[in-house]
Amino acid sequence: MHRVLLICFCAALLLLGGAARAADFKLADGTTVSGEPVSPNERGVILKTEDKLSTRILWSNFSPEALQEFQKDARMKPFVDLLLAPPAPAEKEKAAMKKAAKKTAPAAAANTFAPPERPSANVSITAGLASPVGLVAVLLFIAAHAYAGFEIARYRNRPPILICSISLVPILGP
């Protein structure tokens, strides 16, 4: 018995909750549409009436009052915020903004910096090899020669230390 009452109570809440969400929205041309907004996106919104869904109504077709109503819904706030004009600042806020602009203007000019100097035209290959990337490339080259000497020593059945050290000298080794 309690379950039946609980199910009836939940069904009544769902029906009343859906009816409470439906609202009348005024369009820019003066007509009104009623329904519950169900699918907002960047182009517009689809309204759900009692028995069917409306076609997508563009945001530009709604009046500013309707857009303010939509702004109260968290799902539609990002789309509607761009369309509503920001409120005009009060006189005190305008004066405070002017004072802040005057204070920050000289500070912005003081924070300028000179661009870094370009390298001179006499850059050699040693400058490239002395950089961290150049050093890694040289170390990889040396390691590859030592590994090649090690493989040759294994294949020819020679002492690996002797062949690896000879292979590090570019003229004598592989």
mmCIF file of C-alpha atoms in Angstrom:
data_model
loop_
_atom_site.group_PDB
_atom_site.id
_atom_site.type_symbol
_atom_site.label_atom_id
_atom_site.label_comp_id
_atom_site.label_asym_id
_atom_site.label_seq_id
_atom_site.Cartn_x
_atom_site.Cartn_y
_atom_site.Cartn_z
ATOM 1 C CA MET A 1 0.000 0.000 0.000
ATOM 2 C CA HIS A 2 2.817 2.370 0.886
ATOM 3 C CA ARG A 3 4.594 1.596 -2.373
ATOM 4 C CA VAL A 4 1.520 2.489 -4.415
ATOM 5 C CA LEU A 5 1.187 5.818 -2.593
ATOM 6 C CA LEU A 6 4.884 6.517 -3.062
ATOM 7 C CA ILE A 7 4.672 5.798 -6.800
ATOM 8 C CA CYS A 8 1.597 8.037 -7.159
ATOM 9 C CA PHE A 9 3.305 10.821 -5.227
ATOM 10 C CA CYS A 10 6.449 10.618 -7.426
ATOM 11 C CA ALA A 11 4.350 10.619 -10.598
ATOM 12 C CA ALA A 12 2.464 13.703 -9.399
ATOM 13 C CA LEU A 13 5.735 15.485 -8.647
ATOM 14 C CA LEU A 14 7.074 14.686 -12.101
ATOM 15 C CA LEU A 15 3.928 15.986 -13.796
ATOM 16 C CA LEU A 16 3.822 19.142 -11.703
ATOM 17 C CA GLY A 17 7.550 19.714 -12.071
ATOM 18 C CA GLY A 18 7.319 19.510 -15.860
ATOM 19 C CA ALA A 19 4.401 21.900 -15.932
ATOM 20 C CA ALA A 20 6.200 24.319 -13.638
ATOM 21 C CA ARG A 21 9.210 24.523 -15.963
ATOM 22 C CA ALA A 22 7.184 25.438 -19.031
ATOM 23 C CA ALA A 23 7.240 29.187 -19.477
ATOM 24 C CA ASP A 24 6.214 31.849 -21.970
ATOM 25 C CA PHE A 25 9.027 33.507 -23.892
ATOM 26 C CA LYS A 26 8.569 36.697 -25.857
ATOM 27 C CA LEU A 27 10.101 36.874 -29.318
ATOM 28 C CA ALA A 28 11.617 39.980 -30.887
ATOM 29 C CA ASP A 29 8.646 40.375 -33.270
ATOM 30 C CA GLY A 30 6.191 40.516 -30.324
ATOM 31 C CA THR A 31 4.790 36.976 -30.455
ATOM 32 C CA THR A 32 5.160 34.573 -27.562
ATOM 33 C CA VAL A 33 6.078 30.901 -27.473
ATOM 34 C CA SER A 34 5.622 28.635 -24.503
ATOM 35 C CA GLY A 35 7.430 25.491 -23.517
ATOM 36 C CA GLU A 36 10.330 24.015 -21.657
ATOM 37 C CA PRO A 37 13.820 24.563 -23.135
ATOM 38 C CA VAL A 38 15.328 21.137 -23.838
ATOM 39 C CA SER A 39 18.195 21.438 -26.292
ATOM 40 C CA PRO A 40 20.264 24.645 -26.194
ATOM 41 C CA ASN A 41 23.316 25.097 -28.405
ATOM 42 C CA GLU A 42 25.221 27.993 -29.981
ATOM 43 C CA ARG A 43 22.542 28.510 -32.664
ATOM 44 C CA GLY A 44 19.368 28.464 -30.591
ATOM 45 C CA VAL A 45 17.074 26.388 -28.439
ATOM 46 C CA ILE A 46 14.353 23.776 -28.953
ATOM 47 C CA LEU A 47 11.253 24.170 -26.769
ATOM 48 C CA LYS A 48 9.157 21.221 -25.591
ATOM 49 C CA THR A 49 5.448 21.918 -25.472
ATOM 50 C CA GLU A 50 2.893 19.588 -23.884
ATOM 51 C CA ASP A 51 2.816 17.146 -26.789
ATOM 52 C CA LYS A 52 5.626 17.928 -29.231
ATOM 53 C CA LEU A 53 8.988 19.605 -29.799
ATOM 54 C CA SER A 54 9.301 22.920 -31.603
ATOM 55 C CA THR A 55 11.814 23.626 -34.331
ATOM 56 C CA ARG A 56 15.054 25.279 -33.237
ATOM 57 C CA ILE A 57 14.431 28.946 -32.471
ATOM 58 C CA LEU A 58 17.477 31.125 -33.037
ATOM 59 C CA TRP A 59 18.793 33.189 -30.148
ATOM 60 C CA SER A 60 18.486 36.354 -32.210
ATOM 61 C CA ASN A 61 14.705 35.846 -32.443
ATOM 62 C CA PHE A 62 14.188 36.184 -28.675
ATOM 63 C CA SER A 63 13.615 39.500 -26.916
ATOM 64 C CA PRO A 64 16.093 40.717 -24.301
ATOM 65 C CA GLU A 65 13.603 39.856 -21.533
ATOM 66 C CA ALA A 66 13.409 36.252 -22.743
ATOM 67 C CA LEU A 67 17.199 36.075 -22.971
ATOM 68 C CA GLN A 68 17.435 37.219 -19.359
ATOM 69 C CA GLU A 69 15.058 34.410 -18.397
ATOM 70 C CA PHE A 70 17.256 31.945 -20.295
ATOM 71 C CA GLN A 71 20.319 33.321 -18.538
ATOM 72 C CA LYS A 72 18.989 32.024 -15.212
ATOM 73 C CA ASP A 73 19.342 28.431 -16.497
ATOM 74 C CA ALA A 74 22.904 27.123 -16.144
ATOM 75 C CA ARG A 75 22.678 25.095 -19.390
ATOM 76 C CA MET A 76 21.896 28.172 -21.483
ATOM 77 C CA LYS A 77 23.968 30.789 -19.676
ATOM 78 C CA PRO A 78 27.121 30.374 -21.854
ATOM 79 C CA PHE A 79 25.127 30.883 -25.051
ATOM 80 C CA VAL A 80 23.022 33.802 -23.821
ATOM 81 C CA ASP A 81 25.798 35.756 -22.071
ATOM 82 C CA LEU A 82 27.310 36.716 -25.416
ATOM 83 C CA LEU A 83 24.021 38.146 -26.679
ATOM 84 C CA LEU A 84 23.104 40.310 -23.717
ATOM 85 C CA ALA A 85 24.699 43.729 -23.475
ATOM 86 C CA PRO A 86 26.656 44.269 -20.275
ATOM 87 C CA PRO A 87 24.991 46.687 -17.855
ATOM 88 C CA ALA A 88 26.201 50.264 -18.065
ATOM 89 C CA PRO A 89 28.607 51.084 -15.225
ATOM 90 C CA ALA A 90 27.537 53.669 -12.676
ATOM 91 C CA GLU A 91 29.208 57.076 -12.500
ATOM 92 C CA LYS A 92 31.347 56.060 -9.514
ATOM 93 C CA GLU A 93 32.547 52.959 -11.328
ATOM 94 C CA LYS A 94 33.406 55.025 -14.421
ATOM 95 C CA ALA A 95 35.465 57.436 -12.318
ATOM 96 C CA ALA A 96 37.253 54.547 -10.597
ATOM 97 C CA MET A 97 38.010 52.947 -13.962
ATOM 98 C CA LYS A 98 39.481 56.213 -15.289
ATOM 99 C CA LYS A 99 41.699 56.563 -12.216
ATOM 100 C CA ALA A 100 42.887 52.975 -12.551
ATOM 101 C CA ALA A 101 43.645 53.507 -16.242
ATOM 102 C CA LYS A 102 45.723 56.591 -15.459
ATOM 103 C CA LYS A 103 47.692 54.722 -12.783
ATOM 104 C CA THR A 104 48.456 51.686 -14.919
ATOM 105 C CA ALA A 105 49.414 53.511 -18.125
ATOM 106 C CA PRO A 106 52.908 54.659 -16.996
ATOM 107 C CA ALA A 107 53.587 51.316 -15.329
ATOM 108 C CA ALA A 108 52.859 49.501 -18.571
ATOM 109 C CA ALA A 109 55.358 51.698 -20.427
ATOM 110 C CA ALA A 110 58.044 51.008 -17.797
ATOM 111 C CA ASN A 111 57.735 47.251 -18.269
ATOM 112 C CA THR A 112 58.955 47.309 -21.857
ATOM 113 C CA PHE A 113 62.069 45.298 -22.612
ATOM 114 C CA ALA A 114 64.613 45.170 -25.376
ATOM 115 C CA PRO A 115 64.612 42.167 -27.687
ATOM 116 C CA PRO A 116 67.536 39.764 -27.274
ATOM 117 C CA GLU A 117 70.647 40.343 -29.351
ATOM 118 C CA ARG A 118 71.054 38.301 -32.493
ATOM 119 C CA PRO A 119 74.188 36.141 -32.782
ATOM 120 C CA SER A 120 77.092 37.487 -34.756
ATOM 121 C CA ALA A 121 77.750 36.318 -38.314
ATOM 122 C CA ASN A 122 81.009 34.546 -37.334
ATOM 123 C CA VAL A 123 79.358 31.435 -35.884
ATOM 124 C CA SER A 124 81.386 28.252 -36.442
ATOM 125 C CA ILE A 125 80.666 24.533 -36.199
ATOM 126 C CA THR A 126 82.266 24.416 -32.751
ATOM 127 C CA ALA A 127 79.495 26.624 -31.387
ATOM 128 C CA GLY A 128 76.962 24.055 -32.547
ATOM 129 C CA LEU A 129 78.928 21.170 -31.074
ATOM 130 C CA ALA A 130 79.390 23.015 -27.767
ATOM 131 C CA SER A 131 75.633 23.318 -27.233
ATOM 132 C CA PRO A 132 73.854 20.590 -25.255
ATOM 133 C CA VAL A 133 72.279 19.153 -28.404
ATOM 134 C CA GLY A 134 75.660 19.124 -30.152
ATOM 135 C CA LEU A 135 77.305 17.359 -27.218
ATOM 136 C CA VAL A 136 74.616 14.663 -27.207
ATOM 137 C CA ALA A 137 75.108 14.182 -30.963
ATOM 138 C CA VAL A 138 78.882 13.799 -30.521
ATOM 139 C CA LEU A 139 78.428 11.337 -27.647
ATOM 140 C CA LEU A 140 75.984 9.272 -29.730
ATOM 141 C CA PHE A 141 78.495 9.242 -32.601
ATOM 142 C CA ILE A 142 81.279 8.030 -30.264
ATOM 143 C CA ALA A 143 79.000 5.384 -28.712
ATOM 144 C CA ALA A 144 78.023 4.111 -32.170
ATOM 145 C CA HIS A 145 81.702 3.745 -33.157
ATOM 146 C CA ALA A 146 82.501 1.907 -29.924
ATOM 147 C CA TYR A 147 79.558 -0.454 -30.420
ATOM 148 C CA ALA A 148 80.600 -1.113 -34.013
ATOM 149 C CA GLY A 149 84.123 -1.946 -32.772
ATOM 150 C CA PHE A 150 82.678 -4.290 -30.151
ATOM 151 C CA GLU A 151 80.623 -6.185 -32.735
ATOM 152 C CA ILE A 152 83.630 -6.456 -35.064
ATOM 153 C CA ALA A 153 85.756 -7.774 -32.159
ATOM 154 C CA ARG A 154 83.148 -10.436 -31.362
ATOM 155 C CA TYR A 155 82.878 -11.501 -34.996
ATOM 156 C CA ARG A 156 86.650 -11.712 -35.568
ATOM 157 C CA ASN A 157 87.363 -13.161 -32.113
ATOM 158 C CA ARG A 158 89.677 -10.306 -31.071
ATOM 159 C CA PRO A 159 90.022 -8.551 -27.695
ATOM 160 C CA PRO A 160 87.012 -6.161 -27.443
ATOM 161 C CA ILE A 161 88.777 -3.452 -25.399
ATOM 162 C CA LEU A 162 91.562 -3.107 -27.941
ATOM 163 C CA ILE A 163 89.211 -2.991 -30.943
ATOM 164 C CA CYS A 164 86.760 -0.590 -29.238
ATOM 165 C CA SER A 165 89.548 1.835 -28.375
ATOM 166 C CA ILE A 166 90.947 1.645 -31.929
ATOM 167 C CA SER A 167 87.469 2.265 -33.360
ATOM 168 C CA LEU A 168 87.212 5.560 -31.455
ATOM 169 C CA VAL A 169 89.975 6.991 -33.629
ATOM 170 C CA PRO A 170 88.145 7.845 -36.872
ATOM 171 C CA ILE A 171 91.076 7.198 -39.226
ATOM 172 C CA LEU A 172 92.105 3.812 -37.783
ATOM 173 C CA GLY A 173 88.749 2.300 -36.843
ATOM 174 C CA PRO A 174 85.552 1.446 -38.719
#
